[in-house]
Coordinates of C-alpha atoms in Angstrom, one line a residue:
M15 CA 26.0 -16.6 -3.5
N16 CA 22.4 -17.3 -3.4
F17 CA 20.5 -17.0 -7.3
T18 CA 19.6 -13.9 -8.2
T19 CA 17.5 -12.5 -11.4
R20 CA 19.5 -9.5 -11.0
P21 CA 22.8 -7.9 -9.9
E22 CA 22.2 -6.0 -6.0
L23 CA 22.7 -2.4 -8.0
V24 CA 26.0 -0.2 -6.5
G25 CA 26.4 3.1 -6.5
T26 CA 27.5 6.4 -4.9
F27 CA 25.1 9.2 -6.5
G28 CA 21.4 7.8 -6.3
M29 CA 19.2 5.0 -6.4
V30 CA 15.8 4.3 -6.9
S31 CA 13.3 1.0 -6.8
T32 CA 9.7 1.6 -7.7
T33 CA 8.0 -1.2 -9.0
H34 CA 7.5 0.5 -12.8
W35 CA 10.6 0.5 -15.1
L36 CA 9.6 4.2 -15.9
A37 CA 8.5 5.3 -13.0
S38 CA 12.3 4.4 -11.7
S39 CA 13.6 5.8 -15.2
S40 CA 11.8 9.2 -14.3
A41 CA 13.0 9.4 -10.5
M42 CA 16.3 8.9 -12.1
A43 CA 16.0 11.8 -14.8
V44 CA 15.1 14.0 -11.9
L45 CA 18.0 13.0 -9.8
E46 CA 20.3 13.9 -12.8
K47 CA 18.5 17.2 -13.4
G48 CA 19.8 17.9 -9.6
G49 CA 16.6 17.2 -7.9
N50 CA 17.1 15.8 -4.5
A51 CA 15.3 12.2 -3.6
F52 CA 12.2 14.1 -2.6
D53 CA 11.6 15.5 -6.3
A54 CA 12.6 12.0 -7.6
A55 CA 10.1 9.9 -5.7
G56 CA 7.0 13.2 -6.0
A57 CA 8.0 12.5 -10.1
A58 CA 7.6 8.5 -9.5
G59 CA 4.4 8.9 -7.2
F60 CA 3.0 10.9 -10.2
V61 CA 4.2 8.8 -13.3
L62 CA 2.8 5.4 -11.8
Q63 CA -0.6 7.2 -11.6
I64 CA -0.5 6.7 -15.4
V65 CA 1.3 3.8 -16.3
E66 CA -0.3 1.5 -13.5
P67 CA -3.6 3.1 -13.2
H68 CA -5.5 -0.2 -11.7
L69 CA -3.5 0.3 -8.8
N70 CA -3.5 3.2 -8.0
G71 CA -4.2 7.2 -9.4
P72 CA -5.1 10.7 -9.2
G73 CA -7.2 10.0 -6.7
G74 CA -6.1 7.5 -4.5
E75 CA -4.2 7.8 -1.3
V76 CA -0.6 7.5 0.1
P77 CA 2.0 7.4 3.7
I78 CA 5.5 8.4 3.1
L79 CA 8.1 7.6 5.9
L80 CA 11.0 10.1 5.0
R81 CA 14.5 10.8 6.3
S82 CA 16.2 14.3 5.9
A83 CA 19.6 14.3 5.9
Q84 CA 19.2 18.3 7.1
E85 CA 16.8 17.6 9.7
G86 CA 18.0 14.1 10.9
K87 CA 14.7 12.5 12.0
V88 CA 12.6 10.4 10.2
R89 CA 8.9 11.5 9.4
V90 CA 5.6 10.6 8.6
V91 CA 3.7 12.0 5.8
C92 CA -0.2 11.3 6.1
G93 CA -1.8 11.0 2.8
Q94 CA -4.9 8.8 3.8
G95 CA -7.9 11.0 3.7
V96 CA -10.8 11.0 5.9
A97 CA -14.3 9.3 4.8
P98 CA -17.1 11.8 4.4
R99 CA -19.2 13.8 6.8
G100 CA -22.3 11.9 5.3
L101 CA -20.8 8.6 5.5
S102 CA -21.7 7.0 8.8
I103 CA -23.0 3.6 10.0
A104 CA -26.2 4.9 10.2
H105 CA -26.3 5.9 6.5
I106 CA -24.5 2.1 5.5
R107 CA -27.8 0.5 7.5
G108 CA -30.2 3.1 6.3
L109 CA -29.6 1.5 2.5
G110 CA -30.1 -1.5 4.3
L111 CA -26.9 -2.5 4.0
D112 CA -24.5 -4.8 6.5
V113 CA -21.2 -3.9 4.8
V114 CA -19.2 -0.8 3.0
P115 CA -19.4 -2.5 -0.8
G116 CA -16.2 -2.8 -2.1
T117 CA -16.4 -0.2 -5.2
G118 CA -18.7 2.5 -6.7
L119 CA -19.4 6.2 -5.6
L120 CA -20.3 5.1 -1.6
P121 CA -17.1 4.2 -0.5
A122 CA -15.4 7.1 -1.3
V123 CA -13.4 8.8 1.3
V124 CA -11.5 12.1 0.6
P125 CA -8.6 11.2 -2.0
G126 CA -5.0 12.0 0.1
A127 CA -2.1 11.0 -2.4
F128 CA -2.4 14.7 -4.1
G129 CA -1.7 16.6 -0.6
A130 CA 1.0 14.3 0.9
W131 CA 3.0 14.9 -2.2
M132 CA 2.3 18.7 -2.5
L133 CA 3.0 19.1 1.4
M134 CA 6.2 17.1 1.0
L135 CA 7.4 19.0 -2.0
R136 CA 6.5 22.0 -0.5
D137 CA 8.9 21.5 2.6
Y138 CA 11.4 19.4 1.0
G139 CA 11.6 19.8 -2.6
S140 CA 14.1 21.5 -5.3
L141 CA 12.2 21.6 -8.0
P142 CA 9.4 23.1 -9.6
L143 CA 6.3 21.8 -10.2
G144 CA 6.0 21.7 -14.4
D145 CA 9.3 19.9 -13.3
I146 CA 7.7 17.5 -11.5
L147 CA 4.9 16.8 -13.2
S148 CA 6.2 16.9 -17.1
Y149 CA 7.2 12.9 -16.9
A150 CA 3.3 12.4 -16.0
I151 CA 2.3 14.6 -18.3
G152 CA 4.3 13.4 -21.0
Y153 CA 3.2 9.9 -20.7
A154 CA -0.1 10.6 -20.1
A155 CA -0.3 13.0 -23.6
S156 CA 1.8 11.0 -25.5
G157 CA 1.5 7.7 -24.3
F158 CA 3.3 4.7 -22.5
P159 CA 3.3 1.0 -23.3
A160 CA 0.4 -0.5 -21.6
V161 CA 1.3 -3.6 -19.2
P162 CA -0.7 -6.9 -19.2
R163 CA -1.8 -6.5 -16.1
M164 CA -3.8 -3.2 -16.8
C165 CA -4.9 -4.6 -19.7
A166 CA -6.3 -7.6 -18.3
S167 CA -8.0 -5.6 -15.5
I168 CA -10.1 -3.7 -18.2
L169 CA -10.6 -6.6 -20.0
S170 CA -12.6 -8.0 -17.3
G171 CA -14.2 -4.3 -16.9
R172 CA -14.8 -4.0 -20.5
D173 CA -18.4 -5.1 -20.9
F174 CA -19.7 -3.9 -17.4
F175 CA -18.2 0.0 -18.4
L176 CA -20.3 0.1 -21.3
S177 CA -23.3 -0.9 -19.3
E178 CA -22.9 0.7 -16.1
W179 CA -20.2 3.0 -16.0
P180 CA -20.0 4.9 -19.5
T181 CA -17.6 7.4 -18.5
S182 CA -14.7 4.4 -17.7
A183 CA -15.6 2.8 -21.3
E184 CA -14.6 5.8 -22.4
A185 CA -11.2 6.6 -20.3
W186 CA -10.3 3.0 -20.5
L187 CA -11.0 1.3 -24.1
V188 CA -9.9 1.6 -26.9
D189 CA -12.2 1.4 -30.3
G190 CA -14.7 -0.4 -27.5
D191 CA -12.4 -3.0 -26.1
A192 CA -9.3 -3.2 -23.8
P193 CA -5.9 -1.9 -25.2
R194 CA -3.5 -4.5 -25.7
P195 CA -0.4 -5.1 -23.9
G196 CA 2.6 -3.8 -25.3
H197 CA 0.8 -1.0 -27.8
L198 CA 0.6 2.6 -26.4
F199 CA -1.9 3.8 -24.7
R200 CA -3.0 7.7 -23.8
S201 CA -4.8 9.3 -21.2
P202 CA -5.3 12.6 -22.4
K203 CA -7.9 14.3 -19.8
I204 CA -5.3 13.1 -17.0
A205 CA -2.9 15.1 -18.6
A206 CA -5.4 18.1 -19.5
T207 CA -5.9 18.0 -16.0
F208 CA -2.3 17.8 -14.4
Q209 CA -1.3 20.6 -17.0
R210 CA -4.3 23.3 -15.9
I211 CA -3.1 22.2 -12.2
V212 CA 0.4 23.1 -13.6
D213 CA -0.5 26.6 -15.3
E214 CA -2.4 27.7 -12.4
A215 CA 0.4 27.3 -9.7
Q216 CA 3.6 28.7 -11.7
A217 CA 0.9 31.8 -12.3
C218 CA 1.5 32.9 -8.6
G219 CA 5.6 32.5 -9.4
P220 CA 8.6 30.6 -9.4
D221 CA 8.8 29.9 -5.9
V222 CA 8.9 25.4 -5.4
A223 CA 6.8 26.3 -1.7
A224 CA 4.6 29.1 -3.2
Q225 CA 3.9 26.5 -6.4
M226 CA 3.2 23.5 -4.1
T227 CA 0.8 25.8 -2.1
R228 CA -1.3 26.4 -4.7
A229 CA -1.6 23.4 -6.8
T230 CA -2.7 21.5 -3.3
E231 CA -5.5 24.6 -3.5
V232 CA -6.2 24.0 -7.3
F233 CA -7.3 20.2 -6.2
Y234 CA -8.9 20.3 -3.4
K235 CA -11.2 24.0 -2.9
G236 CA -10.4 24.5 -7.4
F237 CA -11.5 22.8 -10.4
V238 CA -10.7 19.6 -9.1
A239 CA -12.8 19.4 -6.4
E240 CA -15.6 21.0 -8.2
A241 CA -15.4 18.1 -10.9
V242 CA -15.9 15.8 -8.2
H243 CA -18.5 17.4 -5.8
R244 CA -20.7 17.5 -9.3
F245 CA -20.4 14.1 -10.0
F246 CA -20.7 13.0 -6.5
Q247 CA -23.8 15.1 -6.7
Q248 CA -25.4 13.5 -10.3
E249 CA -24.5 10.2 -10.4
A250 CA -26.0 7.0 -8.4
V251 CA -23.8 3.4 -9.9
L252 CA -24.1 -0.1 -9.6
D253 CA -21.7 -1.5 -7.2
T254 CA -20.3 -4.6 -5.3
S255 CA -24.2 -4.1 -3.2
G256 CA -25.9 -5.1 -6.4
R257 CA -27.7 -2.0 -6.3
R258 CA -27.0 1.7 -7.7
N259 CA -25.8 3.9 -5.1
R260 CA -24.7 7.6 -4.6
G261 CA -21.6 8.9 -2.8
V262 CA -22.0 11.4 -0.3
M263 CA -18.7 13.3 -0.7
D264 CA -18.8 16.9 -1.8
A265 CA -16.8 19.4 -2.0
D266 CA -16.7 20.2 1.7
D267 CA -15.3 17.3 2.4
L268 CA -12.0 18.0 -0.1
A269 CA -11.5 21.9 1.3
S270 CA -11.6 20.9 5.0
W271 CA -9.0 17.8 4.4
Q272 CA -5.4 18.4 4.7
A273 CA -2.4 16.4 4.9
T274 CA -0.2 15.9 7.5
Y275 CA 3.4 15.0 9.2
E276 CA 3.4 12.8 12.1
E277 CA 5.7 11.0 14.3
P278 CA 6.5 7.5 13.2
V279 CA 6.5 4.0 15.3
S280 CA 9.5 2.6 15.9
Y281 CA 10.8 -0.1 17.0
R282 CA 14.9 -1.5 17.9
Y283 CA 15.9 -4.6 15.6
A284 CA 19.2 -6.1 15.5
G285 CA 20.9 -2.9 16.0
H286 CA 18.6 -1.0 13.9
E287 CA 15.2 1.4 14.1
V288 CA 12.7 0.0 12.2
H289 CA 10.0 3.1 11.4
K290 CA 6.4 2.3 10.6
T291 CA 3.4 4.9 10.3
G292 CA 0.4 5.3 13.0
P293 CA -2.2 2.5 13.3
W294 CA -4.4 4.1 11.2
G295 CA -2.0 1.2 8.7
Q296 CA -1.3 -1.5 9.7
G297 CA 2.6 -0.8 9.7
P298 CA 2.7 -0.8 13.4
V299 CA 1.9 -4.7 12.5
F300 CA 5.4 -5.2 11.1
L301 CA 6.9 -4.6 14.0
Q302 CA 4.7 -6.6 16.5
Q303 CA 6.0 -9.7 14.5
L304 CA 9.5 -8.3 14.7
A305 CA 9.3 -8.1 18.6
L306 CA 7.6 -11.4 19.1
L307 CA 10.4 -13.0 16.4
K308 CA 13.5 -11.0 18.8
G309 CA 12.6 -14.3 21.0
F310 CA 13.8 -16.8 18.8
D311 CA 17.4 -17.4 17.1
L312 CA 16.6 -16.9 13.1
E313 CA 20.2 -16.8 12.4
A314 CA 20.4 -20.8 13.5
M315 CA 16.8 -21.5 11.0
P316 CA 17.8 -21.7 7.2
P317 CA 15.8 -19.2 5.0
T318 CA 14.1 -21.8 3.2
S319 CA 14.0 -24.1 6.3
P320 CA 10.6 -25.4 7.6
D321 CA 11.5 -23.7 11.1
F322 CA 12.2 -20.4 9.9
V323 CA 8.0 -20.3 7.4
H324 CA 6.4 -21.6 10.2
V325 CA 7.7 -19.4 13.1
V326 CA 7.7 -16.3 11.5
T327 CA 4.1 -17.3 10.1
E328 CA 2.9 -18.0 13.4
C329 CA 4.2 -14.5 14.8
A330 CA 2.5 -13.2 12.3
K331 CA -0.8 -14.7 13.1
L332 CA -0.7 -13.2 16.2
A333 CA 0.4 -9.7 15.3
F334 CA -2.5 -9.6 12.4
A335 CA -5.1 -10.6 15.1
D336 CA -3.6 -7.9 17.2
R337 CA -4.4 -5.4 14.4
E338 CA -7.9 -6.3 13.7
I339 CA -8.1 -5.8 17.7
F340 CA -6.6 -2.4 18.4
Y341 CA -5.7 -0.6 15.4
G342 CA -7.7 2.0 14.1
D343 CA -7.6 6.2 13.7
P344 CA -5.2 7.2 16.6
D345 CA -7.4 9.7 16.6
F346 CA -10.9 8.5 17.8
N347 CA -9.2 5.8 19.1
E348 CA -6.9 5.0 22.2
V349 CA -4.3 2.6 20.6
P350 CA -2.1 0.9 22.9
I351 CA 1.0 0.8 20.6
E352 CA 3.4 1.2 23.7
T353 CA 2.1 -2.3 25.5
L354 CA 1.6 -4.1 21.9
L355 CA 5.6 -3.8 21.7
S356 CA 7.1 -3.8 24.8
D357 CA 8.7 -7.0 25.9
A358 CA 6.7 -8.3 28.6
Y359 CA 3.5 -8.2 26.0
N360 CA 5.7 -10.0 23.8
D361 CA 7.4 -12.7 26.1
A362 CA 4.0 -13.6 26.9
R363 CA 2.2 -13.5 23.4
R364 CA 5.4 -15.1 22.5
K365 CA 4.2 -18.9 23.9
H366 CA 1.2 -18.9 22.2
V367 CA 3.8 -20.2 19.5
D368 CA 4.2 -24.4 19.0
M369 CA 7.4 -25.0 16.9
A370 CA 5.5 -28.1 16.6
S371 CA 2.0 -27.4 15.3
A372 CA 0.4 -24.4 13.6
S373 CA -2.6 -22.0 15.2
H374 CA -5.7 -22.8 13.4
E375 CA -7.4 -19.7 16.2
L376 CA -7.3 -16.2 16.1
Q377 CA -5.9 -15.2 19.0
P378 CA -5.5 -11.0 19.6
G379 CA -4.3 -10.2 22.7
R380 CA -6.2 -9.7 26.1
I381 CA -5.5 -6.4 27.2
E382 CA -9.1 -5.1 28.5
G383 CA -12.2 -4.4 26.4
M384 CA -10.9 -7.1 23.6
E385 CA -13.7 -9.4 24.5
S386 CA -16.5 -7.9 22.4
R387 CA -14.2 -7.3 19.4
L388 CA -13.1 -10.7 19.2
E389 CA -16.9 -12.1 19.1
F390 CA -18.0 -9.2 16.3
L391 CA -14.7 -10.4 13.7
L392 CA -15.5 -13.9 14.3
A393 CA -19.4 -13.3 13.6
N394 CA -18.6 -11.0 11.0
A395 CA -15.8 -11.8 8.9
G396 CA -16.2 -14.1 6.2
K397 CA -19.5 -13.3 4.4
G398 CA -18.5 -14.1 1.0
D399 CA -16.5 -16.1 -1.3
V400 CA -13.5 -17.8 0.7
S401 CA -11.7 -18.7 -2.9
T402 CA -11.0 -14.7 -3.1
F403 CA -9.8 -14.2 0.5
G404 CA -6.3 -13.0 1.4
T405 CA -5.5 -12.9 -2.4
G406 CA -5.5 -9.0 -2.9
E407 CA -7.1 -6.0 -3.1
P408 CA -10.7 -5.9 -4.6
T409 CA -11.5 -3.8 -7.3
F410 CA -14.4 -4.8 -9.4
A411 CA -17.9 -4.3 -9.2
V412 CA -19.1 -7.9 -11.0
L413 CA -17.6 -10.8 -11.5
P414 CA -15.2 -11.9 -13.0
E415 CA -13.2 -10.8 -10.5
M416 CA -10.1 -9.5 -10.8
R417 CA -8.2 -8.1 -7.5
G418 CA -6.0 -4.5 -8.1
D419 CA -2.9 -4.2 -5.9
T420 CA -0.8 -1.0 -5.5
V421 CA 2.5 0.6 -6.4
H422 CA 5.8 1.4 -4.4
V423 CA 8.4 4.0 -4.7
D424 CA 11.9 4.1 -2.3
V425 CA 14.8 6.9 -3.2
V426 CA 18.0 7.5 -1.7
D427 CA 20.1 10.2 -3.1
R428 CA 23.6 11.8 -3.0
W429 CA 23.3 14.4 0.0
G430 CA 21.9 11.0 2.8
N431 CA 18.1 12.0 2.0
M432 CA 15.5 9.1 1.7
V433 CA 12.3 7.9 1.4
S434 CA 9.9 5.4 1.1
A435 CA 6.1 5.8 0.0
T436 CA 3.4 3.1 -1.3
P437 CA 0.4 5.0 -3.4
S438 CA -2.9 3.4 -3.7
G439 CA -6.1 3.6 -4.5
G440 CA -8.0 5.3 -7.1
W441 CA -7.8 2.1 -9.5
L442 CA -9.4 2.4 -12.6
Q443 CA -12.0 -0.7 -11.7
A444 CA -12.9 0.6 -8.3
S445 CA -15.0 3.3 -9.6
P446 CA -16.4 5.3 -12.2
T447 CA -14.2 7.9 -13.7
I448 CA -14.5 11.3 -13.5
P449 CA -15.2 12.4 -16.8
D450 CA -13.7 16.7 -16.8
L451 CA -10.9 15.0 -14.6
G452 CA -10.1 11.5 -16.2
F453 CA -9.5 9.6 -13.1
C454 CA -11.3 8.2 -10.5
M455 CA -11.7 8.0 -6.7
T456 CA -10.3 6.0 -4.1
T457 CA -12.5 3.6 -2.3
R458 CA -10.4 2.9 1.2
G459 CA -14.2 3.1 2.8
Q460 CA -14.6 -0.6 2.1
M461 CA -12.1 -0.6 5.1
F462 CA -14.9 0.5 7.4
W463 CA -16.2 -2.2 9.9
L464 CA -20.3 -1.3 10.7
D465 CA -19.8 -1.1 14.7
E466 CA -18.8 1.4 16.7
A467 CA -16.6 -0.1 19.2
M468 CA -14.2 -1.1 17.0
P469 CA -10.8 1.2 16.4
S470 CA -11.7 0.5 12.6
G471 CA -15.5 1.3 12.4
L472 CA -17.1 3.7 10.3
A473 CA -17.2 7.1 11.0
P474 CA -17.6 11.2 9.6
G475 CA -13.7 12.4 9.6
R476 CA -12.3 9.0 10.6
R477 CA -9.1 7.4 8.4
P478 CA -9.7 3.8 7.6
R479 CA -7.0 1.8 8.3
T480 CA -5.5 1.1 4.9
T481 CA -2.9 -1.5 4.5
L482 CA -0.4 0.5 2.7
T483 CA 2.5 0.4 4.8
P484 CA 5.9 1.7 3.7
T485 CA 9.0 1.2 5.7
L486 CA 12.2 2.8 6.6
V487 CA 15.4 1.3 8.3
T488 CA 17.7 3.9 10.5
R489 CA 21.0 2.8 11.4
D490 CA 23.4 4.9 14.2
G491 CA 21.0 7.3 13.6
E492 CA 21.7 7.5 9.8
A493 CA 19.2 6.8 7.2
A494 CA 20.2 2.6 6.0
I495 CA 17.7 1.1 4.2
A496 CA 14.0 2.1 2.4
L497 CA 11.1 -0.8 1.4
G498 CA 8.0 -1.6 0.8
T499 CA 5.6 -3.9 -1.6
P500 CA 2.2 -3.7 -3.1
G501 CA 0.0 -6.3 -2.0
G502 CA -2.6 -5.9 0.7
D503 CA -2.9 -7.6 3.4
Q504 CA 0.5 -9.6 2.8
Q505 CA 2.8 -6.2 2.4
D506 CA 3.7 -6.4 6.2
Q507 CA 4.7 -10.1 5.6
W508 CA 6.8 -10.1 2.5
S509 CA 8.7 -6.9 3.5
V510 CA 8.9 -8.7 7.3
Q511 CA 10.9 -11.8 5.5
L512 CA 12.7 -9.4 3.3
L513 CA 14.4 -7.6 5.9
L514 CA 14.9 -10.7 8.6
R515 CA 16.7 -12.6 5.4
H516 CA 18.8 -9.3 5.1
L517 CA 20.0 -8.7 8.5
H518 CA 20.0 -12.2 9.7
H519 CA 21.1 -13.9 6.6
R520 CA 23.3 -11.8 5.3
M521 CA 20.8 -11.4 1.9
N522 CA 21.7 -8.9 -0.3
L523 CA 18.2 -6.7 -0.8
Q524 CA 18.8 -8.6 -4.5
E525 CA 19.0 -11.6 -2.9
A526 CA 16.6 -11.1 -0.1
I527 CA 13.9 -10.1 -2.5
D528 CA 14.6 -13.0 -5.2
A529 CA 14.1 -15.6 -1.9
P530 CA 10.8 -17.5 -2.4
T531 CA 8.2 -15.8 -0.3
F532 CA 5.6 -17.0 2.0
Q533 CA 1.9 -16.0 3.3
T534 CA -0.8 -16.1 5.0
A535 CA -4.7 -15.5 5.2
H536 CA -5.1 -16.3 8.8
F537 CA -6.5 -13.5 9.8
P538 CA -9.3 -10.9 8.5
A539 CA -9.1 -9.5 5.0
S540 CA -9.1 -6.1 5.3
F541 CA -11.0 -5.3 2.1
Y542 CA -14.6 -6.6 0.9
P543 CA -15.8 -9.0 1.8
R544 CA -13.7 -9.3 5.4
G545 CA -12.7 -13.2 4.9
M546 CA -10.4 -15.7 6.8
R547 CA -8.8 -18.8 6.4
P548 CA -8.2 -20.3 9.5
G549 CA -4.1 -22.5 9.4
H550 CA -3.4 -20.9 5.6
L551 CA -0.1 -21.0 4.5
A552 CA 0.7 -20.1 0.8
V553 CA 4.4 -20.6 -0.5
E554 CA 6.1 -20.6 -3.8
A555 CA 6.8 -23.5 -5.4
R556 CA 10.4 -22.9 -5.1
F557 CA 10.9 -23.4 -1.5
P558 CA 11.9 -27.6 -1.2
A559 CA 9.7 -30.3 -1.6
E560 CA 11.3 -31.5 2.2
T561 CA 10.1 -27.9 3.4
I562 CA 6.8 -28.0 1.9
E563 CA 5.9 -31.2 3.1
A564 CA 7.5 -30.7 6.7
L565 CA 5.3 -27.2 7.1
R566 CA 1.8 -29.7 6.2
D567 CA 3.0 -32.1 8.9
R568 CA 3.1 -29.2 11.6
G569 CA -1.1 -28.7 10.2
H570 CA -0.5 -25.9 7.6
L571 CA -2.9 -25.7 4.8
M572 CA -0.6 -25.7 2.3
D573 CA -1.5 -23.6 -0.8
V574 CA 1.2 -24.1 -3.5
K575 CA 1.8 -20.9 -6.0
G576 CA 3.6 -20.2 -8.9
P577 CA 7.3 -19.9 -8.7
W578 CA 7.5 -16.4 -8.6
D579 CA 4.1 -15.3 -8.0
L580 CA 3.9 -13.8 -4.1
G581 CA 5.8 -10.0 -3.9
R582 CA 6.8 -7.1 -5.8
L583 CA 9.4 -5.9 -3.3
C584 CA 11.4 -2.6 -3.9
A585 CA 14.6 -1.7 -1.7
V586 CA 17.2 0.6 -1.5
G587 CA 20.0 0.8 0.6
L588 CA 23.0 3.6 1.8
R589 CA 26.1 2.0 3.9
D590 CA 29.7 2.9 3.8
G591 CA 29.2 5.4 1.5
R592 CA 27.6 3.6 -1.3
M593 CA 24.2 3.4 -2.1
F594 CA 22.2 -0.1 -3.2
G595 CA 19.3 -0.9 -5.0
A596 CA 16.7 -4.0 -6.0
A597 CA 13.7 -4.7 -7.4
S598 CA 11.3 -7.5 -7.5
P599 CA 11.7 -10.0 -10.8
R600 CA 7.5 -10.5 -10.2
Y601 CA 5.3 -9.8 -12.9
M602 CA 8.6 -8.3 -15.0
Q603 CA 7.6 -4.5 -14.1
G604 CA 9.6 -3.1 -10.9
Y605 CA 13.4 -2.4 -12.1
A606 CA 16.1 -0.6 -9.9
I607 CA 18.7 2.2 -11.3
G608 CA 21.2 3.8 -9.6
R609 CA 24.5 4.7 -10.7

């Protein structure tokens, strides 16, 4: 047995893993109350908005993968909002900007998380809205222990809040200063907002579906939308451009959007079907890596060996290069997913992997029409401080820059229902707090390129190509594993490592999570200022010294991190009537709970 920081949990009733113990315990409480996995995931999702507000919020977004045991199929819930009607390349250029700012009001897109949770709960949940939101309301009203990273994020923004974003100072400072780790922190305005939504939803009667429908209307067409509209019409705020810009989102943008169901993009690998979102997220890049790695004997490569790290990294470089060239909102672009996942394409791409040498080139696949896109990327990636490239999701308007992240939820219940969700956006540092609501809007617009030829180019009504990427795995048509992690561009690197070590090296979920991780920033980062570090490879210091030296000898530009620095993975599993749960010990917040 490999070293683990905690046991892999095993049970038969229910299993939850999230990035914060309070969300995990809330989800488990819902299961104990008789709720199903969808109820539990929804409750956890809203609790995470309260207890990790530096990583996600009510004004954020979420992709959800779910499998209903009754239906027997995997579905995607798209909770990624679109660019407002007034957010266009011409508008940004007209302001004298050559990138979409990373913070403020200008990069705001429609917040999709609330609508996505309500859609899932309307169709698959069993408990009334008041039960689902009671945990989040309780923590927001009565307080929760502030985690150190939340306090550090607020501390870094303190002076800026006081001078430029006074509504954020009111919401997040305590007597003019950052909250202290471990002390109770309250968000009374969010509690009041959620309670009003519950009250208006419950006024339509006890029917669960009707309550979720009404709550959606209240958020996107009622008092929430009205408060967003007022604030955006009135305010111009300082952002990463160094200027004060107004946002363009209005009430009509919120009213015209709704969360949707989609079919997953799936790939068969090692006797399993791996399911991801469409190419409006980076999810298919996970599958492209599997398609490339299928041609290597990974079981013959020990999981901390230089061969394993090298081949996984080199395949990631190829897959992420394709992400930049081909991925975008498929409602606006033809994305050649079938080609990208085909054996013929990956047999050809695999030849670029040199087991003796690390690539320092961005090498997307050769599909007609690609050349101009590559030229654009090489000319525009890296307009900023390379020391921060590829390390996470930028969230602050001024230095010192604190980097935010994301959260994650996995749940499986005793009926075999399974959910994997990666909420994010609406970071408290990213945009000024809307005073009537207590939270801010997502700034995902920063992920758009300002080029019409790019599939992830900015256009009104288009979804930004998000990095959010939950994973759901089935085996013989049955739910098997739900997994995911925060981490921006690293999500589909760390998650791939977990699955490979679980399937090929027979590690249990906790062993696979605890094993030392690695990542590359070789490709253009998804977030402002969109940089890249050719040949870069970061590894946790727990890798054997001989592995690190062997990788350096192969030409990798080694970046040795702390022993427990990379990843916040979560996972639950279902096999042979037993459930399994695991969570990363990194940052000392994530926990699995089950019985």
